[in-house]
Short mmCIF file of C-alpha atoms and ligand atoms in Angstrom, two decimals:
data_model
loop_
_atom_site.label_atom_id
_atom_site.label_comp_id
_atom_site.label_asym_id
_atom_site.label_seq_id
_atom_site.Cartn_x
_atom_site.Cartn_y
_atom_site.Cartn_z
CA UNK A 1 45.74 -26.10 -30.87
CA UNK A 2 42.14 -25.14 -30.27
CA UNK A 3 41.64 -22.89 -27.24
CA UNK A 4 38.76 -24.55 -25.38
CA UNK A 5 38.17 -21.87 -22.75
CA UNK A 6 35.40 -19.33 -22.38
CA UNK A 7 34.83 -15.99 -20.68
CA UNK A 8 31.34 -14.57 -20.09
CA UNK A 9 30.61 -10.90 -19.42
CA UNK A 10 27.16 -10.44 -17.89
CA UNK A 11 25.41 -7.07 -17.81
CA UNK A 12 21.93 -6.41 -16.39
CA UNK A 13 19.67 -8.13 -13.94
CA UNK A 14 19.54 -11.45 -12.09
CA UNK A 15 17.66 -13.02 -14.98
CA UNK A 16 20.69 -12.37 -17.16
CA UNK A 17 22.97 -13.84 -14.48
CA UNK A 18 20.79 -16.94 -14.44
CA UNK A 19 20.93 -17.14 -18.26
CA UNK A 20 24.71 -16.80 -18.14
CA UNK A 21 24.81 -19.81 -15.81
CA UNK A 22 23.10 -21.76 -18.59
CA UNK A 23 25.50 -20.40 -21.20
CA UNK A 24 28.40 -21.52 -18.97
CA UNK A 25 26.74 -24.92 -18.48
CA UNK A 26 26.32 -25.47 -22.21
CA UNK A 27 29.94 -24.47 -22.88
CA UNK A 28 31.17 -26.76 -20.09
CA UNK A 29 29.22 -29.64 -21.61
CA UNK A 30 30.96 -28.87 -24.91
CA UNK A 31 34.29 -29.38 -23.19
CA UNK A 32 35.16 -25.76 -22.52
CA UNK A 33 36.49 -24.53 -19.19
CA UNK A 34 36.43 -21.04 -17.75
CA UNK A 35 39.31 -18.76 -18.79
CA UNK A 36 41.09 -16.68 -16.17
CA UNK A 37 40.76 -13.50 -18.25
CA UNK A 38 38.99 -12.44 -21.40
CA UNK A 39 42.35 -11.90 -23.17
CA UNK A 40 43.18 -15.59 -23.14
CA UNK A 41 39.72 -17.05 -23.78
CA UNK A 42 38.86 -19.02 -26.92
CA UNK A 43 35.24 -17.84 -26.75
CA UNK A 44 34.00 -14.58 -25.27
CA UNK A 45 30.25 -14.09 -24.75
CA UNK A 46 28.67 -10.78 -23.76
CA UNK A 47 25.19 -11.11 -22.25
CA UNK A 48 23.62 -7.67 -22.68
CA UNK A 49 21.01 -5.49 -20.97
CA UNK A 50 18.95 -2.71 -22.54
CA UNK A 51 16.96 -1.36 -19.62
CA UNK A 52 18.57 2.09 -19.71
CA UNK A 53 20.74 3.89 -22.21
CA UNK A 54 23.87 3.53 -20.09
CA UNK A 55 23.50 -0.27 -20.25
CA UNK A 56 23.56 -0.03 -24.06
CA UNK A 57 26.57 2.26 -23.90
CA UNK A 58 28.45 -0.13 -21.64
CA UNK A 59 27.97 -2.89 -24.20
CA UNK A 60 29.36 -0.80 -27.04
CA UNK A 61 32.29 0.17 -24.81
CA UNK A 62 33.02 -3.51 -24.17
CA UNK A 63 32.79 -4.27 -27.89
CA UNK A 64 35.46 -1.62 -28.45
CA UNK A 65 37.75 -3.50 -26.03
CA UNK A 66 36.96 -6.88 -27.57
CA UNK A 67 37.83 -5.59 -31.02
CA UNK A 68 41.42 -5.15 -29.83
CA UNK A 69 41.51 -8.74 -28.56
CA UNK A 70 40.08 -9.96 -31.85
CA UNK A 71 42.74 -8.03 -33.79
CA UNK A 72 45.53 -9.69 -31.81
CA UNK A 73 43.93 -13.14 -31.79
CA UNK A 74 41.54 -13.38 -34.77
CA UNK A 75 40.66 -16.98 -33.95
CA UNK A 76 38.87 -15.84 -30.75
CA UNK A 77 35.12 -16.36 -31.15
CA UNK A 78 33.06 -13.38 -29.93
CA UNK A 79 29.37 -13.95 -29.25
CA UNK A 80 26.76 -11.47 -28.06
CA UNK A 81 23.35 -12.29 -26.61
CA UNK A 82 20.74 -11.02 -24.17
CA UNK A 83 18.13 -8.30 -24.21
CA UNK A 84 19.82 -5.87 -26.60
CA UNK A 85 19.85 -8.52 -29.31
CA UNK A 86 16.06 -8.78 -29.26
CA UNK A 87 15.94 -5.34 -30.87
CA UNK A 88 16.32 -5.14 -34.63
CA UNK A 89 18.03 -1.73 -34.65
CA UNK A 90 20.74 -3.06 -32.31
CA UNK A 91 21.32 -6.24 -34.32
CA UNK A 92 21.59 -4.08 -37.47
CA UNK A 93 24.14 -1.85 -35.76
CA UNK A 94 26.21 -4.85 -34.61
CA UNK A 95 26.20 -6.28 -38.14
CA UNK A 96 27.19 -3.01 -39.75
CA UNK A 97 29.66 -1.52 -37.29
CA UNK A 98 30.96 -4.60 -35.52
CA UNK A 99 30.96 -7.07 -38.39
CA UNK A 100 33.80 -9.03 -36.70
CA UNK A 101 31.34 -10.35 -34.09
CA UNK A 102 30.95 -14.08 -34.82
CA UNK A 103 27.68 -14.94 -33.14
CA UNK A 104 24.50 -13.04 -32.28
CA UNK A 105 21.76 -14.86 -30.42
CA UNK A 106 18.85 -13.77 -28.25
CA UNK A 107 17.00 -14.39 -25.01
CA UNK A 108 14.76 -17.09 -26.50
CA UNK A 109 17.35 -19.42 -28.03
CA UNK A 110 20.11 -19.96 -25.47
CA UNK A 111 19.34 -23.68 -25.75
CA UNK A 112 20.59 -23.56 -29.36
CA UNK A 113 24.04 -22.30 -28.37
CA UNK A 114 25.98 -25.55 -28.83
CA UNK A 115 24.48 -26.09 -32.28
CA UNK A 116 25.20 -22.49 -33.33
CA UNK A 117 28.78 -22.62 -32.06
CA UNK A 118 29.30 -25.99 -33.71
CA UNK A 119 28.32 -24.48 -37.05
CA UNK A 120 30.56 -21.46 -36.58
CA UNK A 121 33.55 -23.65 -35.81
CA UNK A 122 32.89 -26.21 -38.56
CA UNK A 123 32.05 -23.75 -41.30
CA UNK A 124 34.16 -20.71 -40.31
CA UNK A 125 31.24 -18.35 -40.71
CA UNK A 126 29.26 -15.82 -38.70
CA UNK A 127 25.75 -16.50 -37.44
CA UNK A 128 22.88 -14.26 -36.39
CA UNK A 129 20.04 -16.26 -34.86
CA UNK A 130 17.22 -14.54 -33.00
CA UNK A 131 13.78 -15.93 -32.18
CA UNK A 132 10.90 -13.47 -31.79
CA UNK A 133 9.46 -15.25 -28.77
CA UNK A 134 8.90 -18.61 -27.17
CA UNK A 135 5.77 -20.49 -26.26
CA UNK A 136 7.43 -22.75 -23.72
CA UNK A 137 10.41 -22.76 -21.41
CA UNK A 138 13.14 -25.20 -22.37
CA UNK A 139 13.75 -27.34 -19.28
CA UNK A 140 16.84 -29.21 -18.24
CA UNK A 141 19.54 -27.00 -19.75
CA UNK A 142 22.98 -27.63 -18.29
CA UNK A 143 23.92 -25.01 -15.76
CA UNK A 144 27.14 -23.90 -14.12
CA UNK A 145 26.04 -22.17 -10.93
CA UNK A 146 27.83 -19.11 -9.58
CA UNK A 147 27.59 -20.08 -5.91
CA UNK A 148 27.50 -23.47 -4.19
CA UNK A 149 25.30 -22.30 -1.29
CA UNK A 150 22.77 -19.93 -2.87
CA UNK A 151 21.02 -20.07 -6.20
CA UNK A 152 18.72 -18.19 -8.51
CA UNK A 153 15.73 -20.18 -9.70
CA UNK A 154 13.75 -18.72 -12.59
CA UNK A 155 10.06 -19.46 -12.09
CA UNK A 156 8.70 -17.48 -15.02
CA UNK A 157 10.00 -15.71 -18.09
CA UNK A 158 8.79 -12.59 -19.86
CA UNK A 159 6.48 -9.77 -18.89
CA UNK A 160 2.93 -8.81 -19.92
CA UNK A 161 2.73 -5.48 -18.17
CA UNK A 162 4.04 -3.02 -20.72
CA UNK A 163 4.89 -0.24 -18.31
CA UNK A 164 5.17 2.62 -20.79
CA UNK A 165 8.86 3.31 -20.06
CA UNK A 166 10.08 -0.27 -20.16
CA UNK A 167 11.86 -2.29 -22.84
CA UNK A 168 11.68 -5.66 -21.02
CA UNK A 169 8.35 -6.87 -22.51
CA UNK A 170 9.93 -6.37 -25.95
CA UNK A 171 13.17 -8.17 -25.13
CA UNK A 172 11.79 -11.02 -23.03
CA UNK A 173 8.43 -11.70 -24.68
CA UNK A 174 5.17 -12.72 -23.02
CA UNK A 175 4.91 -14.31 -19.59
CA UNK A 176 5.32 -18.06 -19.36
CA UNK A 177 5.54 -19.91 -16.05
CA UNK A 178 7.53 -23.04 -15.39
CA UNK A 179 5.58 -25.93 -13.94
CA UNK A 180 5.62 -26.12 -10.12
CA UNK A 181 6.89 -29.70 -10.36
CA UNK A 182 9.96 -28.68 -12.33
CA UNK A 183 10.65 -25.77 -9.97
CA UNK A 184 10.35 -27.85 -6.80
CA UNK A 185 12.48 -30.64 -8.27
CA UNK A 186 15.18 -28.17 -9.23
CA UNK A 187 15.18 -26.71 -5.71
CA UNK A 188 15.31 -30.17 -4.12
CA UNK A 189 18.35 -31.01 -6.24
CA UNK A 190 20.00 -27.70 -5.36
CA UNK A 191 19.47 -28.40 -1.65
CA UNK A 192 20.97 -31.86 -2.08
CA UNK A 193 24.02 -30.15 -3.56
CA UNK A 194 24.32 -27.90 -0.49
CA UNK A 195 22.27 -24.83 -1.42
CA UNK A 196 20.77 -23.07 1.64
CA UNK A 197 19.09 -20.10 -0.04
CA UNK A 198 17.12 -19.74 -3.26
CA UNK A 199 15.91 -16.56 -4.92
CA UNK A 200 12.90 -17.10 -7.15
CA UNK A 201 13.18 -14.96 -10.27
CA UNK A 202 10.65 -13.41 -12.60
CA UNK A 203 9.86 -9.92 -13.91
CA UNK A 204 6.64 -10.11 -11.91
CA UNK A 205 6.68 -13.23 -9.76
CA UNK A 206 3.27 -12.39 -8.29
CA UNK A 207 1.59 -13.18 -11.58
CA UNK A 208 3.14 -16.67 -11.61
CA UNK A 209 0.59 -19.03 -13.14
CA UNK A 210 1.93 -22.55 -13.17
CA UNK A 211 0.25 -25.72 -14.26
CA UNK A 212 0.35 -28.92 -12.26
CA UNK A 213 0.87 -32.07 -14.30
CA UNK A 214 -0.72 -32.32 -17.73
CA UNK A 215 -4.35 -31.75 -16.74
CA UNK A 216 -6.09 -28.96 -18.64
CA UNK A 217 -8.69 -28.32 -15.95
CA UNK A 218 -8.85 -24.99 -14.16
CA UNK A 219 -8.06 -26.34 -10.70
CA UNK A 220 -4.65 -27.55 -11.87
CA UNK A 221 -3.35 -23.96 -11.85
CA UNK A 222 -0.90 -22.94 -9.16
CA UNK A 223 -0.54 -19.29 -8.18
CA UNK A 224 2.48 -17.66 -6.56
CA UNK A 225 1.44 -18.09 -2.92
CA UNK A 226 0.72 -21.78 -3.53
CA UNK A 227 4.09 -22.19 -5.22
CA UNK A 228 5.75 -20.56 -2.18
CA UNK A 229 3.99 -23.02 0.10
CA UNK A 230 5.23 -25.93 -2.00
CA UNK A 231 8.77 -24.56 -1.87
CA UNK A 232 8.58 -23.93 1.89
CA UNK A 233 8.19 -27.67 2.34
CA UNK A 234 11.50 -28.54 0.71
CA UNK A 235 13.50 -30.19 3.49
CA UNK A 236 16.81 -28.50 4.28
CA UNK A 237 16.04 -25.24 2.47
CA UNK A 238 16.85 -22.44 4.93
CA UNK A 239 15.92 -19.32 3.00
CA UNK A 240 13.60 -18.34 0.18
CA UNK A 241 13.59 -14.92 -1.44
CA UNK A 242 11.85 -13.69 -4.55
CA UNK A 243 12.07 -10.85 -7.01
CA UNK A 244 10.53 -8.86 -8.47
CA UNK A 245 7.08 -8.16 -7.09
CA UNK A 246 4.55 -5.97 -8.82
CA UNK A 247 2.34 -3.97 -6.42
CA UNK A 248 -0.74 -4.63 -8.55
CA UNK A 249 -0.35 -8.40 -8.12
CA UNK A 250 1.08 -8.92 -4.62
CA UNK A 251 -1.83 -10.69 -2.93
CA UNK A 252 -3.00 -11.18 0.67
CA UNK A 253 -2.12 -14.89 0.62
CA UNK A 254 1.51 -14.08 -0.16
CA UNK A 255 1.60 -11.30 2.43
CA UNK A 256 0.25 -13.76 5.01
CA UNK A 257 3.27 -16.02 4.48
CA UNK A 258 5.51 -13.14 5.60
CA UNK A 259 3.58 -13.29 8.88
CA UNK A 260 4.35 -16.93 9.49
CA UNK A 261 7.28 -17.03 11.91
CA UNK A 262 8.10 -20.66 11.02
CA UNK A 263 8.36 -19.98 7.32
CA UNK A 264 11.70 -20.02 5.54
CA UNK A 265 10.50 -17.07 3.46
CA UNK A 266 12.94 -14.26 4.24
CA UNK A 267 11.38 -11.11 5.73
CA UNK A 268 12.29 -8.84 2.83
CA UNK A 269 10.38 -7.63 -0.18
CA UNK A 270 11.52 -5.61 -3.17
CA UNK A 271 8.41 -3.72 -4.19
CA UNK A 272 9.17 -1.24 -6.99
CA UNK A 273 6.92 1.80 -6.72
CA UNK A 274 8.51 3.96 -9.49
CA UNK A 275 6.65 7.14 -8.44
CA UNK A 276 4.50 8.51 -5.61
CA UNK A 277 2.22 10.43 -7.97
CA UNK A 278 -0.94 8.56 -8.96
CA UNK A 279 -1.10 10.67 -12.10
CA UNK A 280 2.40 9.58 -13.17
CA UNK A 281 1.69 5.97 -12.12
CA UNK A 282 -1.24 5.99 -14.51
CA UNK A 283 0.89 7.42 -17.31
CA UNK A 284 3.40 4.66 -16.57
CA UNK A 285 0.60 2.06 -16.86
CA UNK A 286 1.45 0.68 -13.43
CA UNK A 287 -2.22 0.03 -12.56
CA UNK A 288 -2.09 1.04 -8.89
CA UNK A 289 -2.35 4.39 -7.08
CA UNK A 290 -0.21 5.90 -4.36
CA UNK A 291 -2.96 4.93 -1.87
CA UNK A 292 -3.06 1.31 -3.10
CA UNK A 293 0.68 1.10 -2.61
CA UNK A 294 0.62 2.60 0.90
CA UNK A 295 -2.08 0.10 1.85
CA UNK A 296 0.14 -2.78 0.69
CA UNK A 297 3.02 -1.50 2.81
CA UNK A 298 0.67 -1.28 5.77
CA UNK A 299 -0.43 -4.89 5.25
CA UNK A 300 3.15 -6.11 4.89
CA UNK A 301 4.15 -4.40 8.14
CA UNK A 302 1.05 -5.72 9.89
CA UNK A 303 2.08 -9.24 8.85
CA UNK A 304 5.67 -8.70 9.97
CA UNK A 305 6.70 -5.37 11.58
CA UNK A 306 10.37 -6.21 10.92
CA UNK A 307 10.00 -6.76 7.18
CA UNK A 308 12.70 -5.11 5.07
CA UNK A 309 11.06 -3.12 2.28
CA UNK A 310 13.09 -1.91 -0.70
CA UNK A 311 12.04 -0.30 -3.97
CA UNK A 312 12.88 1.23 -7.34
CA UNK A 313 12.10 4.78 -8.40
CA UNK A 314 12.19 6.43 -11.78
CA UNK A 315 12.75 10.16 -11.58
CA UNK A 316 11.95 12.49 -14.47
CA UNK A 317 9.34 10.38 -16.25
CA UNK A 318 7.82 12.47 -19.10
CA UNK A 319 5.39 15.04 -17.74
CA UNK A 320 6.62 14.76 -14.12
CA UNK A 321 5.98 18.13 -12.45
CA UNK A 322 7.32 19.53 -9.20
CA UNK A 323 3.95 18.57 -7.61
CA UNK A 324 4.32 14.98 -8.83
CA UNK A 325 7.82 14.89 -7.44
CA UNK A 326 6.54 16.21 -4.08
CA UNK A 327 4.12 13.26 -4.02
CA UNK A 328 7.09 10.93 -4.43
CA UNK A 329 8.94 12.59 -1.56
CA UNK A 330 5.77 12.34 0.53
CA UNK A 331 5.55 8.61 -0.23
CA UNK A 332 9.19 8.20 0.81
CA UNK A 333 8.43 9.91 4.13
CA UNK A 334 5.42 7.67 4.69
CA UNK A 335 6.99 4.34 3.73
CA UNK A 336 10.51 4.92 5.07
CA UNK A 337 12.26 2.36 2.86
CA UNK A 338 15.15 0.25 4.08
CA UNK A 339 16.83 1.07 0.79
CA UNK A 340 15.95 2.09 -2.72
CA UNK A 341 17.36 2.22 -6.23
CA UNK A 342 16.72 5.49 -8.01
CA UNK A 343 16.98 5.67 -11.79
CA UNK A 344 16.87 8.71 -14.01
CA UNK A 345 14.28 8.11 -16.70
CA UNK A 346 15.94 6.90 -19.87
CA UNK A 347 13.88 6.93 -23.09
CA UNK A 348 13.88 3.45 -24.69
CA UNK A 349 13.38 3.14 -28.42
CA UNK A 350 9.93 1.79 -29.31
CA UNK A 351 8.30 2.37 -25.89
CA UNK A 352 5.31 4.75 -25.60
CA UNK A 353 6.92 7.08 -23.06
CA UNK A 354 9.92 7.68 -25.31
CA UNK A 355 7.56 9.25 -27.88
CA UNK A 356 6.12 11.75 -25.38
CA UNK A 357 6.70 15.41 -26.21
CA UNK A 358 6.82 16.18 -22.49
CA UNK A 359 10.38 15.03 -21.70
CA UNK A 360 11.78 16.51 -18.49
CA UNK A 361 14.98 18.55 -19.03
CA UNK A 362 18.22 16.80 -17.98
CA UNK A 363 19.13 19.39 -15.33
CA UNK A 364 15.71 19.06 -13.69
CA UNK A 365 15.99 15.25 -13.65
CA UNK A 366 19.42 15.44 -12.05
CA UNK A 367 18.39 18.00 -9.45
CA UNK A 368 15.39 15.86 -8.41
CA UNK A 369 17.52 12.72 -8.45
CA UNK A 370 20.03 14.25 -6.05
CA UNK A 371 17.36 15.57 -3.69
CA UNK A 372 15.64 12.22 -3.60
CA UNK A 373 18.75 10.10 -3.10
CA UNK A 374 19.87 12.35 -0.24
CA UNK A 375 16.59 11.87 1.60
CA UNK A 376 16.45 8.12 0.86
CA UNK A 377 19.96 7.64 2.21
CA UNK A 378 19.19 9.57 5.40
CA UNK A 379 16.21 7.31 6.05
CA UNK A 380 18.23 4.18 5.22
CA UNK A 381 20.82 5.17 7.81
CA UNK A 382 18.14 5.89 10.42
CA UNK A 383 16.56 2.53 9.77
CA UNK A 384 19.91 0.74 9.86
CA UNK A 385 20.64 2.24 13.28
CA UNK A 386 17.72 0.25 14.66
CA UNK A 387 19.83 -2.88 14.09
CA UNK A 388 22.62 -1.79 16.46
CA UNK A 389 23.37 -4.46 19.10
CA UNK A 390 20.92 -6.88 17.49
CA UNK A 391 21.93 -10.45 16.78
CA UNK A 392 21.29 -11.51 13.19
CA UNK A 393 21.64 -14.81 11.36
CA UNK A 394 24.05 -14.14 8.49
CA UNK A 395 24.61 -16.36 5.47
CA UNK A 396 28.31 -15.86 4.79
CA UNK A 397 28.83 -15.25 1.08
CA UNK A 398 32.55 -14.62 0.84
CA UNK A 399 35.43 -12.33 1.68
CA UNK A 400 34.45 -8.65 1.86
CA UNK A 401 35.10 -6.75 -1.34
CA UNK A 402 36.54 -3.81 0.57
CA UNK A 403 38.64 -5.57 3.22
CA UNK A 404 40.28 -8.95 2.81
CA UNK A 405 40.27 -9.48 6.60
CA UNK A 406 36.50 -9.32 6.70
CA UNK A 407 33.82 -11.74 5.65
CA UNK A 408 30.63 -10.60 4.03
CA UNK A 409 27.13 -11.97 4.18
CA UNK A 410 23.45 -11.14 4.32
CA UNK A 411 20.95 -11.13 7.14
CA UNK A 412 17.62 -12.87 6.89
CA UNK A 413 16.09 -9.60 5.72
CA UNK A 414 18.82 -9.16 3.11
CA UNK A 415 21.03 -6.50 4.76
CA UNK A 416 24.72 -6.63 3.94
CA UNK A 417 27.04 -7.34 6.91
CA UNK A 418 30.84 -7.26 7.06
CA UNK A 419 32.49 -8.91 10.03
CA UNK A 420 35.97 -10.02 11.00
CA UNK A 421 36.50 -13.70 10.53
CA UNK A 422 39.04 -15.86 8.85
CA UNK A 423 38.08 -18.38 6.26
CA UNK A 424 39.42 -21.06 8.58
CA UNK A 425 37.14 -20.59 11.62
CA UNK A 426 34.33 -23.02 12.27
CA UNK A 427 30.98 -21.53 13.18
CA UNK A 428 27.55 -22.69 14.15
CA UNK A 429 25.61 -24.21 11.28
CA UNK A 430 22.03 -25.26 11.27
CA UNK A 431 21.75 -28.92 12.15
CA UNK A 432 22.26 -31.25 9.28
CA UNK A 433 24.53 -28.99 7.25
CA UNK A 434 27.92 -30.26 6.46
CA UNK A 435 30.72 -27.79 6.98
CA UNK A 436 32.43 -26.90 3.76
CA UNK A 437 36.16 -27.02 3.30
CA UNK A 438 38.33 -24.44 1.67
CA UNK A 439 41.30 -25.38 -0.47
CA UNK A 440 43.62 -25.65 2.57
CA UNK A 441 41.28 -28.21 4.09
CA UNK A 442 40.33 -25.91 6.98
CA UNK A 443 36.67 -25.51 7.81
CA UNK A 444 35.29 -22.42 6.18
CA UNK A 445 32.50 -20.11 7.27
CA UNK A 446 31.70 -19.26 3.68
CA UNK A 447 28.40 -20.77 2.71
CA UNK A 448 27.22 -21.15 6.30
CA UNK A 449 24.68 -19.35 8.44
CA UNK A 450 26.28 -17.83 11.54
CA UNK A 451 24.99 -15.55 14.34
CA UNK A 452 26.48 -12.06 14.14
CA UNK A 453 25.97 -9.11 16.49
CA UNK A 454 25.67 -5.75 14.71
CA UNK A 455 28.18 -3.32 16.27
CA UNK A 456 28.18 -0.47 13.75
CA UNK A 457 26.10 0.60 10.78
CA UNK A 458 26.43 2.88 7.80
CA UNK A 459 24.16 3.54 4.83
CA UNK A 460 25.09 0.58 2.67
CA UNK A 461 26.26 -2.05 5.14
CA UNK A 462 26.59 -3.16 8.75
CA UNK A 463 29.69 -4.07 10.72
CA UNK A 464 29.27 -7.12 12.92
CA UNK A 465 31.02 -9.48 15.30
CA UNK A 466 30.48 -13.18 15.41
CA UNK A 467 28.59 -14.27 18.50
N1 LIG B 1 10.28 -6.39 -13.65
C1 LIG B 1 10.96 -5.68 -12.69
C2 LIG B 1 12.27 -5.09 -13.12
C3 LIG B 1 12.25 -4.12 -14.22
S1 LIG B 1 13.75 -3.33 -14.59
C4 LIG B 1 9.98 -4.68 -12.15
O1 LIG B 1 8.91 -4.51 -12.66
O2 LIG B 1 10.29 -4.05 -11.17
C5 LIG B 1 14.27 -2.71 -13.01
C6 LIG B 1 13.98 -1.27 -12.79
O3 LIG B 1 14.57 -0.48 -13.78
C7 LIG B 1 12.53 -0.90 -12.80
O4 LIG B 1 11.89 -1.18 -11.60
C8 LIG B 1 12.59 0.59 -13.06
O5 LIG B 1 12.71 1.32 -11.87
C9 LIG B 1 13.88 0.75 -13.85
N2 LIG B 1 13.64 1.08 -15.25
C10 LIG B 1 13.02 0.33 -16.18
N3 LIG B 1 12.96 1.00 -17.35
C11 LIG B 1 13.55 2.20 -17.15
C12 LIG B 1 13.78 3.34 -17.98
N4 LIG B 1 13.37 3.39 -19.23
N5 LIG B 1 14.41 4.39 -17.42
C13 LIG B 1 14.82 4.37 -16.13
N6 LIG B 1 14.62 3.33 -15.32
C14 LIG B 1 13.98 2.25 -15.81
FE1 LIG B 2 9.19 -3.59 -17.13
FE2 LIG B 2 6.90 -3.08 -15.90
FE3 LIG B 2 7.39 -5.54 -16.80
FE4 LIG B 2 8.75 -4.61 -14.73
S1 LIG B 2 6.53 -4.97 -14.78
S2 LIG B 2 9.60 -5.66 -16.49
S3 LIG B 2 8.97 -2.44 -15.18
S4 LIG B 2 7.11 -3.70 -18.03
FE1 LIG B 3 18.21 -5.69 -18.57
FE2 LIG B 3 16.92 -7.54 -19.84
FE3 LIG B 3 17.24 -7.70 -17.25
S1 LIG B 3 16.82 -5.37 -20.28
S2 LIG B 3 17.25 -5.58 -16.63
S3 LIG B 3 18.83 -7.77 -18.72
S4 LIG B 3 15.46 -8.36 -18.40
#
């Protein structure tokens, strides 16, 4: 009998998670249900990421494991998709070394999945189908969402920025924005289904450039701050977040919305800086200076002194000197981030920076990485301590990963909180929200917004008590 179950392995960023929701939706529409484990799935799909070398390596590691499954159960269909597949040298490698993979597709043709799978099943053959790009976003794909109470909403695809280290513009193509009407309608439907929080997704949401209706006139364009205002008006939507922002495009109109106390825009912004050295920023093609960036942070804090600011750094970009690194440390001291991701520069095939003769030696990269992370973590802890004894509204996301007696959720600003609470206790919900039920029929806090007092903090999370 045909095994009509699927298992999806998602690597990489939120955009990939969103794409995997579409993959799951398409498979569900084809009559497949989710398998409990990859070993007993009829179809296994790996959605890949190529942003750093270790992402590539993880994929090849997973393929090694899947080969064993395929040997035991040759009828299992293995499909691979995502950013790695938009690179010819990777597709060639998969075809040569992993010729047992049944289906290869890319980031631009997820909508073709049912047709491709249909052909594989009917004709017992392998298919490689990659599109080089797309000129429009396919709307209305079926979607199986990961959470009932929060959702990712892609507002634009692709990236035009070509930061010299980055593979994304090659794997995701040029920027295209969804129409504001389609975005708002999707959010309205999500809210009707019980979603309280949406995160708007794009590689650079600040360059969102949507078009209202079918008019070709200039005034029909909608920028990011206008889109945010349209979304703010969706009745019943409690929280809006967005990622990622690009410092060169974050405008005053958007910053002003952070200052509006009645807005449902959450007071948190992820603003990747990459480096504190203006010289390195120029070599990265980031198109802002250290001073430009510090001015933005000043404006954000002027709009809302409580705003949670997080960032990404790349350490060891080609040509980075000790002086450049000192500039980065100086920026860290000036901004005092709530938290930060630090990445060791990883040369990506085909990007300009990978061709530079000035690569920083591995030991130097690691030494700088350690120094930087240590200082970032100290500051994070200091900043977290400011939350002690404060009462925060927490959207409860589930049972804590580290302690089954604890629930876990996020504050308005996006900080992670663990607090004792059983799945069966009723809490305060904003008016109009229907309490959800767990399988035992008891009222559950999961998926609700509850007031929590912060009683202890560490670097990566808070401990709270329900008020
Ligand atoms: N569009 C987003 C996300 C890009 S990828 C943005 O512009 O911020 C997420 C992060 O990965 C980047 O911010 C950068 O810090 C890091 N990154 C991208 N390419 C990298 C590379 N080649 N080596 C190391 N880190 C990289
Ligand atoms: Fe990559 Fe830069 Fe585009 Fe972000 S803005 S996806 S770092 S090229
Ligand atoms: Fe990775 Fe592609 Fe996202 S390279 S970070 S999955 S856009």
